PDB file of C-alpha atoms in Angstrom:
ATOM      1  CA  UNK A1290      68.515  95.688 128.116  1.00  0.00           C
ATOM      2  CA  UNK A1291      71.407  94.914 130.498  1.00  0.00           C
ATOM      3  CA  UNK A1292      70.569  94.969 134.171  1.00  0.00           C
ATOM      4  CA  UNK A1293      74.176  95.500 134.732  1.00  0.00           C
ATOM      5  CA  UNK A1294      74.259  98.997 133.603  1.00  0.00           C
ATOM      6  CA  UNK A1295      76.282  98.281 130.284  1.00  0.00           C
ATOM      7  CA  UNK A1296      75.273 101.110 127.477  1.00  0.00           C
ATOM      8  CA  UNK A1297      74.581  99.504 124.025  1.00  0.00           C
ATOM      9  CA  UNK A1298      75.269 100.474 120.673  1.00  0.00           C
ATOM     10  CA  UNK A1299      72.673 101.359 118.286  1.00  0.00           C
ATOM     11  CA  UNK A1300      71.769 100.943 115.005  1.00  0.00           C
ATOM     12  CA  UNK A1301      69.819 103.047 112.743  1.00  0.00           C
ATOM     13  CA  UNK A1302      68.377 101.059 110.076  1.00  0.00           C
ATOM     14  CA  UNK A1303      67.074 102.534 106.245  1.00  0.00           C
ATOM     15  CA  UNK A1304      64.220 100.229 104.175  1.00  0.00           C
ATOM     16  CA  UNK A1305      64.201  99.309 100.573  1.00  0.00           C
ATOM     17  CA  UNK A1306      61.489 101.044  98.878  1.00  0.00           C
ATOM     18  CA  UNK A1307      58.357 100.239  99.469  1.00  0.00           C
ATOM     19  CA  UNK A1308      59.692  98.489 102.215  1.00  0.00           C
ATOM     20  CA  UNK A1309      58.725  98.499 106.355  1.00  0.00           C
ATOM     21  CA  UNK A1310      61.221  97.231 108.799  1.00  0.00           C
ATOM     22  CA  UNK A1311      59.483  93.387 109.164  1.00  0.00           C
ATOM     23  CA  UNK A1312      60.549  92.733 105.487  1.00  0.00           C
ATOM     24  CA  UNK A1313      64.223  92.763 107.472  1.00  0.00           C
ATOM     25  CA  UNK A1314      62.928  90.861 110.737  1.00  0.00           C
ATOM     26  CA  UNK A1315      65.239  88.728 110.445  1.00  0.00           C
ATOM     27  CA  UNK A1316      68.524  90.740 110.237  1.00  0.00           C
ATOM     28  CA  UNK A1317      67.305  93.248 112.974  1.00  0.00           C
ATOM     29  CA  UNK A1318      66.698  90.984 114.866  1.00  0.00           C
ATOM     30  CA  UNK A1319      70.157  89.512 114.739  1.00  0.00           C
ATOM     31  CA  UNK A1320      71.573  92.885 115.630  1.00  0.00           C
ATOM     32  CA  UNK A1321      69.426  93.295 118.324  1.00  0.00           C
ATOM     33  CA  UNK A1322      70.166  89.547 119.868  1.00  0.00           C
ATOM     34  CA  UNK A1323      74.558  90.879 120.266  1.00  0.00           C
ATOM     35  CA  UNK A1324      73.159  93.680 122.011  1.00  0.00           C
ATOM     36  CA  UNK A1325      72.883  96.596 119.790  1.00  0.00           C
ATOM     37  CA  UNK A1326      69.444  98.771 120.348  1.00  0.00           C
ATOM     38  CA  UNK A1327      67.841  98.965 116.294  1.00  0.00           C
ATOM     39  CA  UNK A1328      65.650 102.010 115.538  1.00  0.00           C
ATOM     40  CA  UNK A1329      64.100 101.491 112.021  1.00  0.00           C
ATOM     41  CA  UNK A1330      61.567 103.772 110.372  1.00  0.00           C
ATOM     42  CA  UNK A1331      58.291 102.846 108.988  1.00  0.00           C
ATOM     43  CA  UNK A1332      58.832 105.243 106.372  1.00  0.00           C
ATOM     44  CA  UNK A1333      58.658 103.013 103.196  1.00  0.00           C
ATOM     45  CA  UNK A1334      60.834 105.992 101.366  1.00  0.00           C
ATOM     46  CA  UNK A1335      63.641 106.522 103.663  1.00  0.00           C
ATOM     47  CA  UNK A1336      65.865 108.562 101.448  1.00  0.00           C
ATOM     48  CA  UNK A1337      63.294 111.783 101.295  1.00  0.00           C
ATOM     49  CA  UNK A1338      62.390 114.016 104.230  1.00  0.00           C
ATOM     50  CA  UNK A1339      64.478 116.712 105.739  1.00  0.00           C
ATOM     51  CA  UNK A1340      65.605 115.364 108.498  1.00  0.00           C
ATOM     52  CA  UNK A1341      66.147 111.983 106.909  1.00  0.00           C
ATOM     53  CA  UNK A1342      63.886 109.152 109.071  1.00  0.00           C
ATOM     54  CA  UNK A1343      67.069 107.169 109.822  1.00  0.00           C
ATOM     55  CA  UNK A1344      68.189 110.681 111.394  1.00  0.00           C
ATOM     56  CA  UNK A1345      64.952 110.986 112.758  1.00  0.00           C
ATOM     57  CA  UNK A1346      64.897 107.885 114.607  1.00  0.00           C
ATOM     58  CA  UNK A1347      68.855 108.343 116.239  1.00  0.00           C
ATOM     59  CA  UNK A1348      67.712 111.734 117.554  1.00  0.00           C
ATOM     60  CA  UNK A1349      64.917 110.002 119.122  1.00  0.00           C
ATOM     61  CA  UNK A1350      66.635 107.372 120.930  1.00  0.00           C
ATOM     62  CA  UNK A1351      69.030 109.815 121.992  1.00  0.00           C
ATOM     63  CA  UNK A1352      66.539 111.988 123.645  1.00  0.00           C
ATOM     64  CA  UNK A1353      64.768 108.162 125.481  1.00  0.00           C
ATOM     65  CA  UNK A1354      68.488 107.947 126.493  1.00  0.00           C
ATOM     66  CA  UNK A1355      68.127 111.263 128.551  1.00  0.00           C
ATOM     67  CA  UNK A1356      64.637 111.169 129.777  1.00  0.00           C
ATOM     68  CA  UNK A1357      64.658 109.223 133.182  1.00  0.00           C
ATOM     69  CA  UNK A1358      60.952 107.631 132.277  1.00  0.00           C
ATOM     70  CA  UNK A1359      62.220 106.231 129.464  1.00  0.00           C
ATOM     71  CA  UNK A1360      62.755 102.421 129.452  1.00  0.00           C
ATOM     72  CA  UNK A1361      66.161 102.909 127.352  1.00  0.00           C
ATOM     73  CA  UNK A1362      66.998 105.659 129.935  1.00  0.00           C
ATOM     74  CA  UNK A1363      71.088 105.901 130.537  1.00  0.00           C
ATOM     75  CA  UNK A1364      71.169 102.272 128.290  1.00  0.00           C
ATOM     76  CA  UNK A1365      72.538 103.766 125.025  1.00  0.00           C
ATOM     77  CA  UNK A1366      76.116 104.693 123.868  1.00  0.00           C
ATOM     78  CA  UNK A1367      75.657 107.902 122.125  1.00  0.00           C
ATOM     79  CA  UNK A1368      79.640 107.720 120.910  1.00  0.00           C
ATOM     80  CA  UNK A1369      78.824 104.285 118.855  1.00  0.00           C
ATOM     81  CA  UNK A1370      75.711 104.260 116.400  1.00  0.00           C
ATOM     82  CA  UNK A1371      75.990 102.786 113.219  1.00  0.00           C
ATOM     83  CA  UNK A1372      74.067 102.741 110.003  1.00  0.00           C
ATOM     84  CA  UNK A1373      73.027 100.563 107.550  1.00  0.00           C
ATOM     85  CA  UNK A1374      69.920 100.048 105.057  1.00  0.00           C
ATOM     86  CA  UNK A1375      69.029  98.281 101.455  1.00  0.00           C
ATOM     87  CA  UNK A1376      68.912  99.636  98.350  1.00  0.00           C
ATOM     88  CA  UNK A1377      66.933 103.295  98.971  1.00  0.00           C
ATOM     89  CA  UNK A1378      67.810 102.541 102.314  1.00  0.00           C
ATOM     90  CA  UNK A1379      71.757 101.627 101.508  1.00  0.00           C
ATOM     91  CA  UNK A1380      71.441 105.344  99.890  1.00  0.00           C
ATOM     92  CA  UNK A1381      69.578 106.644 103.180  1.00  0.00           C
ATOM     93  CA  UNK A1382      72.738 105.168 104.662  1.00  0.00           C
ATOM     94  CA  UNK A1383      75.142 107.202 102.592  1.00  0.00           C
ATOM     95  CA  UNK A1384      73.248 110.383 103.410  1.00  0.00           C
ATOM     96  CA  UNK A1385      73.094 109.476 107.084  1.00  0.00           C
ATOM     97  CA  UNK A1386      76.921 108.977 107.341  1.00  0.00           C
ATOM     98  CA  UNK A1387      77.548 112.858 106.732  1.00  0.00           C
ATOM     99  CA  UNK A1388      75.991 113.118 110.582  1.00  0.00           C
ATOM    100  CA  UNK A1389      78.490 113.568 113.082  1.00  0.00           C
ATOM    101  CA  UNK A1390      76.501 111.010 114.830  1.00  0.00           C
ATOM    102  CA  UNK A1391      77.505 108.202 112.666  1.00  0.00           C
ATOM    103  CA  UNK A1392      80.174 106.284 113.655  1.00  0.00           C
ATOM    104  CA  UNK A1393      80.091 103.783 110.864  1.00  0.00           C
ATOM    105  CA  UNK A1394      77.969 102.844 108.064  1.00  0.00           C
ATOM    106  CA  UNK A1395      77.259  99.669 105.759  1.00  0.00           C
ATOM    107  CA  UNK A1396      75.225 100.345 102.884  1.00  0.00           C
ATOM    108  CA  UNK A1397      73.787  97.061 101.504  1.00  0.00           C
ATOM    109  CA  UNK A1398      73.127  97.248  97.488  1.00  0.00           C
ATOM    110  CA  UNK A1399      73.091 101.156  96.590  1.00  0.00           C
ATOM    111  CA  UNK A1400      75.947 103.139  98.131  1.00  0.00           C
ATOM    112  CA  UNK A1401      76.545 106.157  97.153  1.00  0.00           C
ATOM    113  CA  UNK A1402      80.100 108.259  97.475  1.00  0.00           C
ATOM    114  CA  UNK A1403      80.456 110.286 100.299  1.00  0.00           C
ATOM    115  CA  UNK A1404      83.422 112.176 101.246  1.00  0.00           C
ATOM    116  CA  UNK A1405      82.469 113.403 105.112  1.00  0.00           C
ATOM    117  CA  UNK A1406      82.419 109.779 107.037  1.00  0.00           C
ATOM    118  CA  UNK A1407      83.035 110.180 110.483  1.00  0.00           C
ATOM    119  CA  UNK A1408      84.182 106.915 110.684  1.00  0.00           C
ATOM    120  CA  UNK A1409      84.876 102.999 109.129  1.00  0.00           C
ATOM    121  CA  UNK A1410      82.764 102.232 106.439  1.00  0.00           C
ATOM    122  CA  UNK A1411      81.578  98.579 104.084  1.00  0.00           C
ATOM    123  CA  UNK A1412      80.128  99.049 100.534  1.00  0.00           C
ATOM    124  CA  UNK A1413      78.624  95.818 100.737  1.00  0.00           C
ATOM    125  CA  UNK A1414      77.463  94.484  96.560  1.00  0.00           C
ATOM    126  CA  UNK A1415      76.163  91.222  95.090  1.00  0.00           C
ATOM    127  CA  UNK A1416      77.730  90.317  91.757  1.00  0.00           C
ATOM    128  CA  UNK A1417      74.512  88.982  90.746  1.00  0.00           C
ATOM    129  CA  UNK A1418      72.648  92.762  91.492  1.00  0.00           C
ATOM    130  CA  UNK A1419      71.022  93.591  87.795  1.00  0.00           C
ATOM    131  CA  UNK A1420      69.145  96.322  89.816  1.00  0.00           C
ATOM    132  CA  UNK A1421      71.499  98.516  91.265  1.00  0.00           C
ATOM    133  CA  UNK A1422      74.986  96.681  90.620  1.00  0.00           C
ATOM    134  CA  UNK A1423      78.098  97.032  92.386  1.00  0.00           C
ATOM    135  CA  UNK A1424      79.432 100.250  90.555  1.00  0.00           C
ATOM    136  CA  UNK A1425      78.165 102.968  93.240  1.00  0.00           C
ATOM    137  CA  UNK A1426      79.822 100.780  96.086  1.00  0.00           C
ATOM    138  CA  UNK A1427      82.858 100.754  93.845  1.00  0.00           C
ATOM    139  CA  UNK A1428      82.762 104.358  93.614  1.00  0.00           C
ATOM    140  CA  UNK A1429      81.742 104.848  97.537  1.00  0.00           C
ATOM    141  CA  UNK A1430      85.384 103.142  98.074  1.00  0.00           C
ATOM    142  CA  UNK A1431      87.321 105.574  95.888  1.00  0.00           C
ATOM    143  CA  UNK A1432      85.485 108.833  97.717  1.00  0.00           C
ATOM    144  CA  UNK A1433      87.494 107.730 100.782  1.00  0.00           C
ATOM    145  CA  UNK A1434      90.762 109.137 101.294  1.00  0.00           C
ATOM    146  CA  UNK A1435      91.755 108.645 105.004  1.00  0.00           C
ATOM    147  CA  UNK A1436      89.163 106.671 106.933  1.00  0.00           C
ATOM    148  CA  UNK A1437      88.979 102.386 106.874  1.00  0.00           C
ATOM    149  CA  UNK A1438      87.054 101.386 103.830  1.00  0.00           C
ATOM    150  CA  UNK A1439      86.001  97.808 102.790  1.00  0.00           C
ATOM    151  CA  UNK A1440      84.187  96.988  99.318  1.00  0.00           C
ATOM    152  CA  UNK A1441      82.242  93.638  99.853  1.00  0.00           C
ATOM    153  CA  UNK A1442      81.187  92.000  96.857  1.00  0.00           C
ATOM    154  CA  UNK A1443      79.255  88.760  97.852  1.00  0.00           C
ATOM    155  CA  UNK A1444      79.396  86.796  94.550  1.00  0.00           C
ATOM    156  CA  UNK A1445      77.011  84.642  95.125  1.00  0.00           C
ATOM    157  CA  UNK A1446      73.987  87.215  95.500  1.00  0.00           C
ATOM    158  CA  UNK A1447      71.716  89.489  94.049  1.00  0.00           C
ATOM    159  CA  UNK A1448      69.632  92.475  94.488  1.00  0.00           C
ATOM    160  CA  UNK A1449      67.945  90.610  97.453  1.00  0.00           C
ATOM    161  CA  UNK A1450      69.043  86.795  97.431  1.00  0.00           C
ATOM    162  CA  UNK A1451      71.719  87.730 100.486  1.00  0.00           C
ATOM    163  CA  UNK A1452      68.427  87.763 102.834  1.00  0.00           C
ATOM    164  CA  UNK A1453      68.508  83.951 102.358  1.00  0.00           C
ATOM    165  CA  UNK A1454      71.079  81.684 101.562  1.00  0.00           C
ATOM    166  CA  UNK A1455      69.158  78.314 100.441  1.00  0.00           C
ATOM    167  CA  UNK A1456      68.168  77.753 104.080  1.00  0.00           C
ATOM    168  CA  UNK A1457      72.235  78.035 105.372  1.00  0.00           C
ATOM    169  CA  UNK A1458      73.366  81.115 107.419  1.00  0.00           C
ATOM    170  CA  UNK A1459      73.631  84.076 105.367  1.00  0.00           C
ATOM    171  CA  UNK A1460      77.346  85.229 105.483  1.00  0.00           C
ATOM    172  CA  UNK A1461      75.974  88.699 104.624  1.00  0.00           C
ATOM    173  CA  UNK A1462      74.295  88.635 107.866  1.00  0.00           C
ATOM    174  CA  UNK A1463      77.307  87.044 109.724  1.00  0.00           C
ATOM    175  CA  UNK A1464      79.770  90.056 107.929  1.00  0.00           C
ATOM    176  CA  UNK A1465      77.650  93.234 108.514  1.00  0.00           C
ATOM    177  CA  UNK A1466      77.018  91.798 112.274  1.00  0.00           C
ATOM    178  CA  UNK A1467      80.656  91.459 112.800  1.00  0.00           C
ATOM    179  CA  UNK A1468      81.495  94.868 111.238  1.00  0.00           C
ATOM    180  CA  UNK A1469      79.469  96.473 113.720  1.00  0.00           C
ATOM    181  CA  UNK A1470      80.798  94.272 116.508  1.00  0.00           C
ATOM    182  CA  UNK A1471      83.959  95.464 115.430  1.00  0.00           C
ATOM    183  CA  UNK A1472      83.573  99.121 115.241  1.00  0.00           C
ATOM    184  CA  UNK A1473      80.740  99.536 117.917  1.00  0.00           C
ATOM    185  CA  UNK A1474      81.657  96.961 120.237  1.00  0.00           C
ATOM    186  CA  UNK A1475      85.222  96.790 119.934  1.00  0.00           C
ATOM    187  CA  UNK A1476      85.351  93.099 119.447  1.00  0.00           C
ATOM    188  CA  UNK A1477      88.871  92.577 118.354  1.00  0.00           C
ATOM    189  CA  UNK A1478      88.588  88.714 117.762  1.00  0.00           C
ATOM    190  CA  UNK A1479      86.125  89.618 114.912  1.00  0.00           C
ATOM    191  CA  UNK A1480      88.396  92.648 113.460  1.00  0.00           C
ATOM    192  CA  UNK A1481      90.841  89.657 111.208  1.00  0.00           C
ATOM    193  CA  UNK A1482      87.773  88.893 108.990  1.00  0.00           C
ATOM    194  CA  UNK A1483      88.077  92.614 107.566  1.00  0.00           C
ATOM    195  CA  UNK A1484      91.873  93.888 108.587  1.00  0.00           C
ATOM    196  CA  UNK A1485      95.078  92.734 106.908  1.00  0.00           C
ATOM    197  CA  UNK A1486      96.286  92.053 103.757  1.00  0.00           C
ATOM    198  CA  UNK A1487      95.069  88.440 104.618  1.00  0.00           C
ATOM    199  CA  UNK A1488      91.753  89.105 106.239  1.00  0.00           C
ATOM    200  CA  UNK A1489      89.225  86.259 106.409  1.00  0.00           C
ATOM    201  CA  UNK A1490      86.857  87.518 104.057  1.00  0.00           C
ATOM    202  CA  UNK A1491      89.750  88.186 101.503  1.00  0.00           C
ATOM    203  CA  UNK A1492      90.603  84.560 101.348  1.00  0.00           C
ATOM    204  CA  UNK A1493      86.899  83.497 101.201  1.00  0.00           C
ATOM    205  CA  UNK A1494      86.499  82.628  97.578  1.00  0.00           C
ATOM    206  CA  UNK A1495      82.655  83.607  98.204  1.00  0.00           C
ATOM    207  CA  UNK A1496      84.006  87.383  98.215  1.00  0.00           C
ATOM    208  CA  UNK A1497      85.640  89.793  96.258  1.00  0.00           C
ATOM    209  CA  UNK A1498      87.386  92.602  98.644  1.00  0.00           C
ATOM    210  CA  UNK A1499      88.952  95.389  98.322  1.00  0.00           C
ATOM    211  CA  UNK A1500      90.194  97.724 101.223  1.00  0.00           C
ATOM    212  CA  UNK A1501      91.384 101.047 101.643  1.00  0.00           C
ATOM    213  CA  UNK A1502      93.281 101.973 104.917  1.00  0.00           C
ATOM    214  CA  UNK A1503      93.237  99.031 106.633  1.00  0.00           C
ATOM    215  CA  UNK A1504      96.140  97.554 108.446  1.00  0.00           C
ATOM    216  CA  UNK A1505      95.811  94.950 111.047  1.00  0.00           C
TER     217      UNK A1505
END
C-alpha cells in the first residue's frame, strides 16, 4: 500500500467451480502488482449465497477502509471497484454488476445478460470454449443499451488455455489488466486498445471485437 496516501482500486474476484483463489495466483497477482487491492473468496461456489461472496468480500474491505486499526484503513477508493471471475465466477460477476458498488465488470468465459450495469463492461470468450462458448457473452453485449460494452473473443483459447499462453504473456491477462486500468485508474494511454472504431484489439487478428457505445 502507498505510503503517499494514494487510495487504490479494488477488485472483487469470483472462482471457477471447484475452484479457490491460488488456481488464479497468477492473474491476481498481476492486478495487485498496478496497484489495485484483490479480495477473492474461498468459496469454491461463488455464484450461490445470499449475499453473493464476491459481494461479501467488497463490503468487507469497505468496512477495513473505515476502521482506523485496519491496515487498508483510508487506502481504498470506494467510487472504483471492479469485478471479474471465470466461468461460475464470470456468472458471479454478472450477478455482482447489478450492485451499485460495481463500477465495471469483466466476466471471463460465462457471462450472463444483465441489464442494470452501473458502469463499462468486457464479455471476454475463447473461440475454442466447448464448455461454456461464447454465446452468453454474445448475448451479455446485446442486454446493453446505453453503457460502454466490449465483446472479447480471444480466438486462440479455450475454456481455460487463456491462463497460459505456451510460456508467452497471456494477452488475456494484458487486456482485462488494462480494462481495469482504464476504467478504475483512469489510464488514458491504455483506453485506444478498447475505444474507436480502430482500437488496438480490433486490429489484432488474435481477436474478434465487437463494441457497443464506444467512441474514442
Amino acid at each position: 500500500l502507498s505510503p503517499d496516501g494514494r487510495c487504490h482500486p479494488v477488485i472483487t474476484w469470483g472462482n471457477g467451480t471447484g475452484s479457490t483463489p491460488s488456481a488464479y495466483r497468477s492473474l491476481l497477482g498481476l492486478f495487485a502488482s498496478h496497484g489495485f487491492v484483490v479480495i477473492a473468496s474461498n468459496s469454491k461456489n461463488v455464484s450461490r449465497g445470499d449475499p453473493k461472496p464476491m459481494l461479501v468480500g467488497v463490503t468487507w474491505v469497505l468496512e477495513q477502509n473505515a476502521e482506523p486499526t485496519s491496515a487498508l484503513y483510508q487506502h481504498l477508493d470506494p467510487a472504483h471497484i471492479g469485478a471479474t471471475g471465470h466461468s461460475q465466477g464470470a456468472v458471479a460477476t454478472s450477478q455482482a454488476s447489478a450492485d451499485a458498488r460495481i463500477f465495471t465488470n469483466v466476466p471471463i468465459e460465462g457471462a450472463t445478460a444483465q441489464r442494470n450495469l452501473h458502469g463499462p463492461a468486457m464479455f471476454f470468450c475463447g473461440t475454442l470454449d466447448d464448455i461454456v462458448g461464447c454465446d452468453g457473452a454474445a448475448r451479455a453485449l446485446e442486454a446493453v443499451t446505453t453503457l460502454p460494452a466490449l465483446y472479447a473473443e480471444n480466438v486462440s483459447v479455450d475454456h481455460g488455455s487463456w491462463m497460459s499462453f505456451g510460456g508467452k504473456p497471456s494477452p488475456t491477462y494484458a487486456a482485462v489488466t488494462a480494462w481495469m486500468r482504464v476504467h478504475l485508474m483512469a489510464d488514458d494511454a491504455l483506453r485506444p486498445w478498447f475505444y474507436g472504431e480502430t482500437c488496438q484489439l480490433c486490429a489484432d487478428a488474435g481477436w474478434k471485437i465487437e463494441q457497443k457505445n464506444m467512441a474514442p
